[in-house]
Amino acid sequence: MYLLIPAAGIGKRMGSNRNKLLLQVRSQPIIAWTLLAAQAASKISWIGIISQPTDWPDFKAILADLKLTKPVELIPGGSTRQESVYNGLQALPANAEQVLIHDGARCLVTPDLFNSCAQAIGQCRGLIAAVPVKDTIKVVDGQGIIQSTPDRQQLWAAQTPQGFDVKLLKQCHAEGVRQGWEVTDDAALFERCGIQVRIVEGEETNLKVTTPQDLAIAEFILTSRGL
């Protein structure tokens, strides 16, 4: 299975002036924990890191320290996540039929989740890892007035990995460019193109490290795992 890791952002909410994936958690850069999980996932055979070339010296140093046995390719990122994934799709090996896309900031992903998503994409055209919503969700208008309360039994919080048929995802990205769509994940492109996306149950600990508070939570979870 081929894995693309979007890693081209700065992380403004982290209060950092550099790529937040280079910040450390338990003496390892955030991106390193993501890569170690991919290395340990038996079904992952190739990794592409989509990032700005200015970060490549740092990423190359991290890769040298980790000594991964799987091939890793650095791919130029775009100005948005959507553009970055588009670039990553073009850089996949020609024989890639399915791909997993996983945000580098979700550094607490386990090898088991990578493997279960890789297994499931063989039986569908698109999927996302997600977890059931626990809180009551309110739909609110621009004035802060509640408009409705959706049934939370039908609500899931999207995570990554997300998995797709490569040919279809390329077509959806091309259509997104043509239509001028702006989406926050690749599943939304599938949805707009009328292609079904299924849910694979994710992990409660698979949080996205976005704020300094998330760094503290990530350190606690890694420590509890004995890492």
PDB file of C-alpha atoms in Angstrom:
ATOM      1  CA  MET A   1       0.000   0.000   0.000  1.00  0.00           C
ATOM      2  CA  TYR A   2       1.170   3.511  -0.886  1.00  0.00           C
ATOM      3  CA  LEU A   3       0.977   6.225   1.776  1.00  0.00           C
ATOM      4  CA  LEU A   4       0.986   9.984   1.221  1.00  0.00           C
ATOM      5  CA  ILE A   5       1.627  12.246   4.213  1.00  0.00           C
ATOM      6  CA  PRO A   6       0.653  15.919   3.732  1.00  0.00           C
ATOM      7  CA  ALA A   7       3.222  17.826   5.793  1.00  0.00           C
ATOM      8  CA  ALA A   8       3.467  21.247   4.172  1.00  0.00           C
ATOM      9  CA  GLY A   9       1.770  23.483   6.753  1.00  0.00           C
ATOM     10  CA  ILE A  10       3.170  25.998   9.224  1.00  0.00           C
ATOM     11  CA  GLY A  11       0.818  25.490  12.169  1.00  0.00           C
ATOM     12  CA  LYS A  12      -0.358  29.005  13.033  1.00  0.00           C
ATOM     13  CA  ARG A  13      -2.584  27.750  15.850  1.00  0.00           C
ATOM     14  CA  MET A  14       0.494  26.161  17.394  1.00  0.00           C
ATOM     15  CA  GLY A  15       2.070  29.620  17.599  1.00  0.00           C
ATOM     16  CA  SER A  16       5.051  28.391  15.610  1.00  0.00           C
ATOM     17  CA  ASN A  17       6.918  30.160  12.807  1.00  0.00           C
ATOM     18  CA  ARG A  18       8.095  26.860  11.356  1.00  0.00           C
ATOM     19  CA  ASN A  19       6.546  23.595  10.260  1.00  0.00           C
ATOM     20  CA  LYS A  20       4.814  22.267  13.384  1.00  0.00           C
ATOM     21  CA  LEU A  21       5.722  18.702  12.413  1.00  0.00           C
ATOM     22  CA  LEU A  22       9.313  19.563  13.332  1.00  0.00           C
ATOM     23  CA  LEU A  23       8.308  20.355  16.917  1.00  0.00           C
ATOM     24  CA  GLN A  24       9.213  17.642  19.385  1.00  0.00           C
ATOM     25  CA  VAL A  25       7.124  15.275  21.478  1.00  0.00           C
ATOM     26  CA  ARG A  26       9.054  12.982  23.812  1.00  0.00           C
ATOM     27  CA  SER A  27      12.372  13.872  22.179  1.00  0.00           C
ATOM     28  CA  GLN A  28      11.150  13.038  18.656  1.00  0.00           C
ATOM     29  CA  PRO A  29       9.749  15.407  16.005  1.00  0.00           C
ATOM     30  CA  ILE A  30       5.996  15.014  15.487  1.00  0.00           C
ATOM     31  CA  ILE A  31       6.542  13.689  11.948  1.00  0.00           C
ATOM     32  CA  ALA A  32       8.885  11.003  13.289  1.00  0.00           C
ATOM     33  CA  TRP A  33       6.091   9.347  15.289  1.00  0.00           C
ATOM     34  CA  THR A  34       3.898   9.258  12.167  1.00  0.00           C
ATOM     35  CA  LEU A  35       6.715   7.708  10.157  1.00  0.00           C
ATOM     36  CA  LEU A  36       7.484   5.117  12.835  1.00  0.00           C
ATOM     37  CA  ALA A  37       3.844   3.983  12.797  1.00  0.00           C
ATOM     38  CA  ALA A  38       3.962   3.686   9.003  1.00  0.00           C
ATOM     39  CA  GLN A  39       7.218   1.740   9.229  1.00  0.00           C
ATOM     40  CA  ALA A  40       5.632  -0.698  11.683  1.00  0.00           C
ATOM     41  CA  ALA A  41       2.480  -1.164   9.562  1.00  0.00           C
ATOM     42  CA  SER A  42       2.983  -4.375   7.593  1.00  0.00           C
ATOM     43  CA  LYS A  43       0.750  -3.299   4.704  1.00  0.00           C
ATOM     44  CA  ILE A  44       2.529   0.008   4.015  1.00  0.00           C
ATOM     45  CA  SER A  45       5.256  -0.443   1.393  1.00  0.00           C
ATOM     46  CA  TRP A  46       6.013   3.130   0.186  1.00  0.00           C
ATOM     47  CA  ILE A  47       5.815   6.550   1.828  1.00  0.00           C
ATOM     48  CA  GLY A  48       5.608   9.980   0.227  1.00  0.00           C
ATOM     49  CA  ILE A  49       6.054  13.094   2.390  1.00  0.00           C
ATOM     50  CA  ILE A  50       4.481  16.167   0.785  1.00  0.00           C
ATOM     51  CA  SER A  51       6.216  19.249   2.147  1.00  0.00           C
ATOM     52  CA  GLN A  52       7.764  22.562   1.226  1.00  0.00           C
ATOM     53  CA  PRO A  53      11.310  22.160  -0.159  1.00  0.00           C
ATOM     54  CA  THR A  54      12.578  24.590   2.493  1.00  0.00           C
ATOM     55  CA  ASP A  55      11.813  21.878   5.069  1.00  0.00           C
ATOM     56  CA  TRP A  56      13.547  19.091   3.162  1.00  0.00           C
ATOM     57  CA  PRO A  57      16.923  19.387   4.942  1.00  0.00           C
ATOM     58  CA  ASP A  58      15.128  18.890   8.282  1.00  0.00           C
ATOM     59  CA  PHE A  59      13.074  15.980   6.974  1.00  0.00           C
ATOM     60  CA  LYS A  60      16.153  14.347   5.448  1.00  0.00           C
ATOM     61  CA  ALA A  61      17.925  14.596   8.808  1.00  0.00           C
ATOM     62  CA  ILE A  62      14.943  13.000  10.561  1.00  0.00           C
ATOM     63  CA  LEU A  63      14.832  10.184   8.000  1.00  0.00           C
ATOM     64  CA  ALA A  64      18.550   9.585   8.435  1.00  0.00           C
ATOM     65  CA  ASP A  65      18.057   9.232  12.205  1.00  0.00           C
ATOM     66  CA  LEU A  66      15.059   6.902  11.877  1.00  0.00           C
ATOM     67  CA  LYS A  67      16.745   4.574   9.376  1.00  0.00           C
ATOM     68  CA  LEU A  68      13.453   3.405   7.889  1.00  0.00           C
ATOM     69  CA  THR A  69      13.601   0.306   5.706  1.00  0.00           C
ATOM     70  CA  LYS A  70      10.724   1.406   3.458  1.00  0.00           C
ATOM     71  CA  PRO A  71      11.289   3.783   0.517  1.00  0.00           C
ATOM     72  CA  VAL A  72      10.448   7.401   1.321  1.00  0.00           C
ATOM     73  CA  GLU A  73      10.094  10.154  -1.284  1.00  0.00           C
ATOM     74  CA  LEU A  74       9.935  13.897  -0.619  1.00  0.00           C
ATOM     75  CA  ILE A  75       7.319  15.628  -2.796  1.00  0.00           C
ATOM     76  CA  PRO A  76       6.897  19.418  -3.216  1.00  0.00           C
ATOM     77  CA  GLY A  77       3.819  20.733  -1.405  1.00  0.00           C
ATOM     78  CA  GLY A  78       1.306  23.300  -2.617  1.00  0.00           C
ATOM     79  CA  SER A  79      -0.191  26.399  -1.026  1.00  0.00           C
ATOM     80  CA  THR A  80      -3.142  24.382   0.353  1.00  0.00           C
ATOM     81  CA  ARG A  81      -3.640  20.824   1.565  1.00  0.00           C
ATOM     82  CA  GLN A  82      -5.719  20.176  -1.539  1.00  0.00           C
ATOM     83  CA  GLU A  83      -2.898  21.302  -3.826  1.00  0.00           C
ATOM     84  CA  SER A  84      -0.381  19.290  -1.826  1.00  0.00           C
ATOM     85  CA  VAL A  85      -2.354  16.061  -2.156  1.00  0.00           C
ATOM     86  CA  TYR A  86      -2.782  16.738  -5.885  1.00  0.00           C
ATOM     87  CA  ASN A  87       1.021  17.009  -6.174  1.00  0.00           C
ATOM     88  CA  GLY A  88       1.408  13.824  -4.157  1.00  0.00           C
ATOM     89  CA  LEU A  89      -0.920  11.888  -6.446  1.00  0.00           C
ATOM     90  CA  GLN A  90       1.151  12.878  -9.468  1.00  0.00           C
ATOM     91  CA  ALA A  91       4.295  11.606  -7.726  1.00  0.00           C
ATOM     92  CA  LEU A  92       2.930   8.140  -6.944  1.00  0.00           C
ATOM     93  CA  PRO A  93       4.602   5.225  -8.722  1.00  0.00           C
ATOM     94  CA  ALA A  94       2.828   4.378 -11.974  1.00  0.00           C
ATOM     95  CA  ASN A  95       1.616   1.031 -10.635  1.00  0.00           C
ATOM     96  CA  ALA A  96      -0.150   2.499  -7.577  1.00  0.00           C
ATOM     97  CA  GLU A  97      -3.824   1.488  -7.640  1.00  0.00           C
ATOM     98  CA  GLN A  98      -4.859   2.481  -4.098  1.00  0.00           C
ATOM     99  CA  VAL A  99      -3.458   5.095  -1.763  1.00  0.00           C
ATOM    100  CA  LEU A 100      -3.794   6.060   1.877  1.00  0.00           C
ATOM    101  CA  ILE A 101      -3.536   9.738   2.795  1.00  0.00           C
ATOM    102  CA  HIS A 102      -2.663  10.560   6.394  1.00  0.00           C
ATOM    103  CA  ASP A 103      -2.054  13.950   7.996  1.00  0.00           C
ATOM    104  CA  GLY A 104       1.426  14.092   9.442  1.00  0.00           C
ATOM    105  CA  ALA A 105       0.048  15.919  12.498  1.00  0.00           C
ATOM    106  CA  ARG A 106      -1.935  12.811  13.499  1.00  0.00           C
ATOM    107  CA  CYS A 107       1.225  11.366  15.016  1.00  0.00           C
ATOM    108  CA  LEU A 108      -0.622   9.043  17.416  1.00  0.00           C
ATOM    109  CA  VAL A 109      -1.969   6.781  14.675  1.00  0.00           C
ATOM    110  CA  THR A 110      -1.195   3.116  15.279  1.00  0.00           C
ATOM    111  CA  PRO A 111       0.147   0.556  12.807  1.00  0.00           C
ATOM    112  CA  ASP A 112      -3.106  -1.381  13.322  1.00  0.00           C
ATOM    113  CA  LEU A 113      -5.183   1.529  11.985  1.00  0.00           C
ATOM    114  CA  PHE A 114      -2.931   1.863   8.937  1.00  0.00           C
ATOM    115  CA  ASN A 115      -3.310  -1.862   8.311  1.00  0.00           C
ATOM    116  CA  SER A 116      -7.084  -1.934   8.768  1.00  0.00           C
ATOM    117  CA  CYS A 117      -7.545   0.977   6.336  1.00  0.00           C
ATOM    118  CA  ALA A 118      -5.188  -0.624   3.827  1.00  0.00           C
ATOM    119  CA  GLN A 119      -7.171  -3.850   4.087  1.00  0.00           C
ATOM    120  CA  ALA A 120     -10.555  -2.127   3.727  1.00  0.00           C
ATOM    121  CA  ILE A 121      -9.686  -0.071   0.637  1.00  0.00           C
ATOM    122  CA  GLY A 122      -9.420  -3.330  -1.283  1.00  0.00           C
ATOM    123  CA  GLN A 123     -13.204  -3.709  -0.911  1.00  0.00           C
ATOM    124  CA  CYS A 124     -14.366  -0.147  -1.694  1.00  0.00           C
ATOM    125  CA  ARG A 125     -13.434   2.919  -3.736  1.00  0.00           C
ATOM    126  CA  GLY A 126     -13.067   5.383  -0.889  1.00  0.00           C
ATOM    127  CA  LEU A 127     -12.935   5.366   2.919  1.00  0.00           C
ATOM    128  CA  ILE A 128     -12.072   7.464   5.922  1.00  0.00           C
ATOM    129  CA  ALA A 129     -11.149   6.582   9.469  1.00  0.00           C
ATOM    130  CA  ALA A 130     -13.647   8.191  11.828  1.00  0.00           C
ATOM    131  CA  VAL A 131     -15.025   7.893  15.354  1.00  0.00           C
ATOM    132  CA  PRO A 132     -18.608   8.333  16.604  1.00  0.00           C
ATOM    133  CA  VAL A 133     -19.331  11.794  18.020  1.00  0.00           C
ATOM    134  CA  LYS A 134     -19.841  11.693  21.797  1.00  0.00           C
ATOM    135  CA  ASP A 135     -20.966  15.268  22.392  1.00  0.00           C
ATOM    136  CA  THR A 136     -24.288  16.826  21.484  1.00  0.00           C
ATOM    137  CA  ILE A 137     -23.722  18.960  18.377  1.00  0.00           C
ATOM    138  CA  LYS A 138     -25.533  22.249  17.713  1.00  0.00           C
ATOM    139  CA  VAL A 139     -25.948  23.915  14.311  1.00  0.00           C
ATOM    140  CA  VAL A 140     -25.587  27.671  14.890  1.00  0.00           C
ATOM    141  CA  ASP A 141     -26.196  30.656  12.604  1.00  0.00           C
ATOM    142  CA  GLY A 142     -23.985  33.718  12.155  1.00  0.00           C
ATOM    143  CA  GLN A 143     -25.566  35.444  15.153  1.00  0.00           C
ATOM    144  CA  GLY A 144     -24.817  32.567  17.503  1.00  0.00           C
ATOM    145  CA  ILE A 145     -28.390  31.285  17.572  1.00  0.00           C
ATOM    146  CA  ILE A 146     -28.957  27.525  17.595  1.00  0.00           C
ATOM    147  CA  GLN A 147     -30.768  26.366  14.470  1.00  0.00           C
ATOM    148  CA  SER A 148     -30.926  22.618  15.050  1.00  0.00           C
ATOM    149  CA  THR A 149     -29.570  19.662  17.029  1.00  0.00           C
ATOM    150  CA  PRO A 150     -28.594  16.778  14.745  1.00  0.00           C
ATOM    151  CA  ASP A 151     -29.002  13.201  15.922  1.00  0.00           C
ATOM    152  CA  ARG A 152     -25.508  12.346  17.088  1.00  0.00           C
ATOM    153  CA  GLN A 153     -26.061   8.666  16.281  1.00  0.00           C
ATOM    154  CA  GLN A 154     -25.562   9.701  12.653  1.00  0.00           C
ATOM    155  CA  LEU A 155     -22.520  11.902  13.307  1.00  0.00           C
ATOM    156  CA  TRP A 156     -18.907  10.770  13.019  1.00  0.00           C
ATOM    157  CA  ALA A 157     -15.728  12.811  13.495  1.00  0.00           C
ATOM    158  CA  ALA A 158     -13.487  12.433  10.461  1.00  0.00           C
ATOM    159  CA  GLN A 159      -9.865  11.404  10.906  1.00  0.00           C
ATOM    160  CA  THR A 160      -7.116  10.109   8.672  1.00  0.00           C
ATOM    161  CA  PRO A 161      -5.960   7.778   7.153  1.00  0.00           C
ATOM    162  CA  GLN A 162      -8.303   8.203   4.235  1.00  0.00           C
ATOM    163  CA  GLY A 163      -8.047   5.665   1.431  1.00  0.00           C
ATOM    164  CA  PHE A 164      -8.957   5.891  -2.243  1.00  0.00           C
ATOM    165  CA  ASP A 165      -8.767   4.340  -5.663  1.00  0.00           C
ATOM    166  CA  VAL A 166      -5.912   6.349  -7.208  1.00  0.00           C
ATOM    167  CA  LYS A 167      -7.455   6.744 -10.667  1.00  0.00           C
ATOM    168  CA  LEU A 168     -10.766   7.971  -9.236  1.00  0.00           C
ATOM    169  CA  LEU A 169      -9.107  10.346  -6.787  1.00  0.00           C
ATOM    170  CA  LYS A 170      -7.047  11.902  -9.579  1.00  0.00           C
ATOM    171  CA  GLN A 171     -10.255  12.403 -11.561  1.00  0.00           C
ATOM    172  CA  CYS A 172     -11.964  14.005  -8.550  1.00  0.00           C
ATOM    173  CA  HIS A 173      -9.024  16.355  -7.977  1.00  0.00           C
ATOM    174  CA  ALA A 174      -9.070  17.361 -11.647  1.00  0.00           C
ATOM    175  CA  GLU A 175     -12.804  18.055 -11.385  1.00  0.00           C
ATOM    176  CA  GLY A 176     -12.183  20.055  -8.221  1.00  0.00           C
ATOM    177  CA  VAL A 177      -9.674  22.235 -10.075  1.00  0.00           C
ATOM    178  CA  ARG A 178     -12.084  22.690 -12.981  1.00  0.00           C
ATOM    179  CA  GLN A 179     -14.998  23.615 -10.705  1.00  0.00           C
ATOM    180  CA  GLY A 180     -12.942  25.701  -8.285  1.00  0.00           C
ATOM    181  CA  TRP A 181     -13.942  23.572  -5.297  1.00  0.00           C
ATOM    182  CA  GLU A 182     -12.147  24.190  -2.002  1.00  0.00           C
ATOM    183  CA  VAL A 183     -12.358  21.247   0.391  1.00  0.00           C
ATOM    184  CA  THR A 184     -10.682  20.295   3.646  1.00  0.00           C
ATOM    185  CA  ASP A 185     -10.228  16.595   2.881  1.00  0.00           C
ATOM    186  CA  ASP A 186     -10.198  14.244  -0.083  1.00  0.00           C
ATOM    187  CA  ALA A 187     -13.378  12.461   0.959  1.00  0.00           C
ATOM    188  CA  ALA A 188     -15.260  15.711   0.282  1.00  0.00           C
ATOM    189  CA  LEU A 189     -14.090  15.580  -3.345  1.00  0.00           C
ATOM    190  CA  PHE A 190     -15.473  12.053  -3.659  1.00  0.00           C
ATOM    191  CA  GLU A 191     -18.755  13.192  -2.102  1.00  0.00           C
ATOM    192  CA  ARG A 192     -19.087  16.124  -4.524  1.00  0.00           C
ATOM    193  CA  CYS A 193     -18.483  13.773  -7.414  1.00  0.00           C
ATOM    194  CA  GLY A 194     -21.216  11.449  -6.171  1.00  0.00           C
ATOM    195  CA  ILE A 195     -18.885   8.590  -5.182  1.00  0.00           C
ATOM    196  CA  GLN A 196     -19.637   6.708  -1.980  1.00  0.00           C
ATOM    197  CA  VAL A 197     -17.148   6.863   0.883  1.00  0.00           C
ATOM    198  CA  ARG A 198     -17.365   4.338   3.707  1.00  0.00           C
ATOM    199  CA  ILE A 199     -16.326   4.621   7.349  1.00  0.00           C
ATOM    200  CA  VAL A 200     -13.600   2.564   8.988  1.00  0.00           C
ATOM    201  CA  GLU A 201     -13.708   2.978  12.748  1.00  0.00           C
ATOM    202  CA  GLY A 202     -10.730   5.026  13.847  1.00  0.00           C
ATOM    203  CA  GLU A 203      -9.075   5.480  17.218  1.00  0.00           C
ATOM    204  CA  GLU A 204     -10.028   7.882  20.009  1.00  0.00           C
ATOM    205  CA  THR A 205      -6.336   8.623  20.556  1.00  0.00           C
ATOM    206  CA  ASN A 206      -5.773   9.492  16.884  1.00  0.00           C
ATOM    207  CA  LEU A 207      -5.976  13.215  17.519  1.00  0.00           C
ATOM    208  CA  LYS A 208      -4.545  15.928  15.292  1.00  0.00           C
ATOM    209  CA  VAL A 209      -1.806  17.909  17.035  1.00  0.00           C
ATOM    210  CA  THR A 210      -2.870  21.503  16.390  1.00  0.00           C
ATOM    211  CA  THR A 211      -2.341  23.505  19.597  1.00  0.00           C
ATOM    212  CA  PRO A 212       0.223  23.512  22.433  1.00  0.00           C
ATOM    213  CA  GLN A 213      -2.371  21.712  24.570  1.00  0.00           C
ATOM    214  CA  ASP A 214      -2.444  18.910  21.986  1.00  0.00           C
ATOM    215  CA  LEU A 215       1.314  18.502  22.377  1.00  0.00           C
ATOM    216  CA  ALA A 216       0.836  17.829  26.090  1.00  0.00           C
ATOM    217  CA  ILE A 217      -1.938  15.295  25.375  1.00  0.00           C
ATOM    218  CA  ALA A 218       0.209  13.575  22.749  1.00  0.00           C
ATOM    219  CA  GLU A 219       3.095  13.294  25.193  1.00  0.00           C
ATOM    220  CA  PHE A 220       0.789  11.723  27.780  1.00  0.00           C
ATOM    221  CA  ILE A 221      -0.583   9.171  25.284  1.00  0.00           C
ATOM    222  CA  LEU A 222       2.882   8.212  24.007  1.00  0.00           C
ATOM    223  CA  THR A 223       4.106   7.830  27.583  1.00  0.00           C
ATOM    224  CA  SER A 224       1.125   5.609  28.428  1.00  0.00           C
ATOM    225  CA  ARG A 225       2.100   3.407  25.477  1.00  0.00           C
ATOM    226  CA  GLY A 226       5.606   3.049  26.874  1.00  0.00           C
ATOM    227  CA  LEU A 227       7.154   4.967  23.961  1.00  0.00           C
TER     228      LEU A 227
END
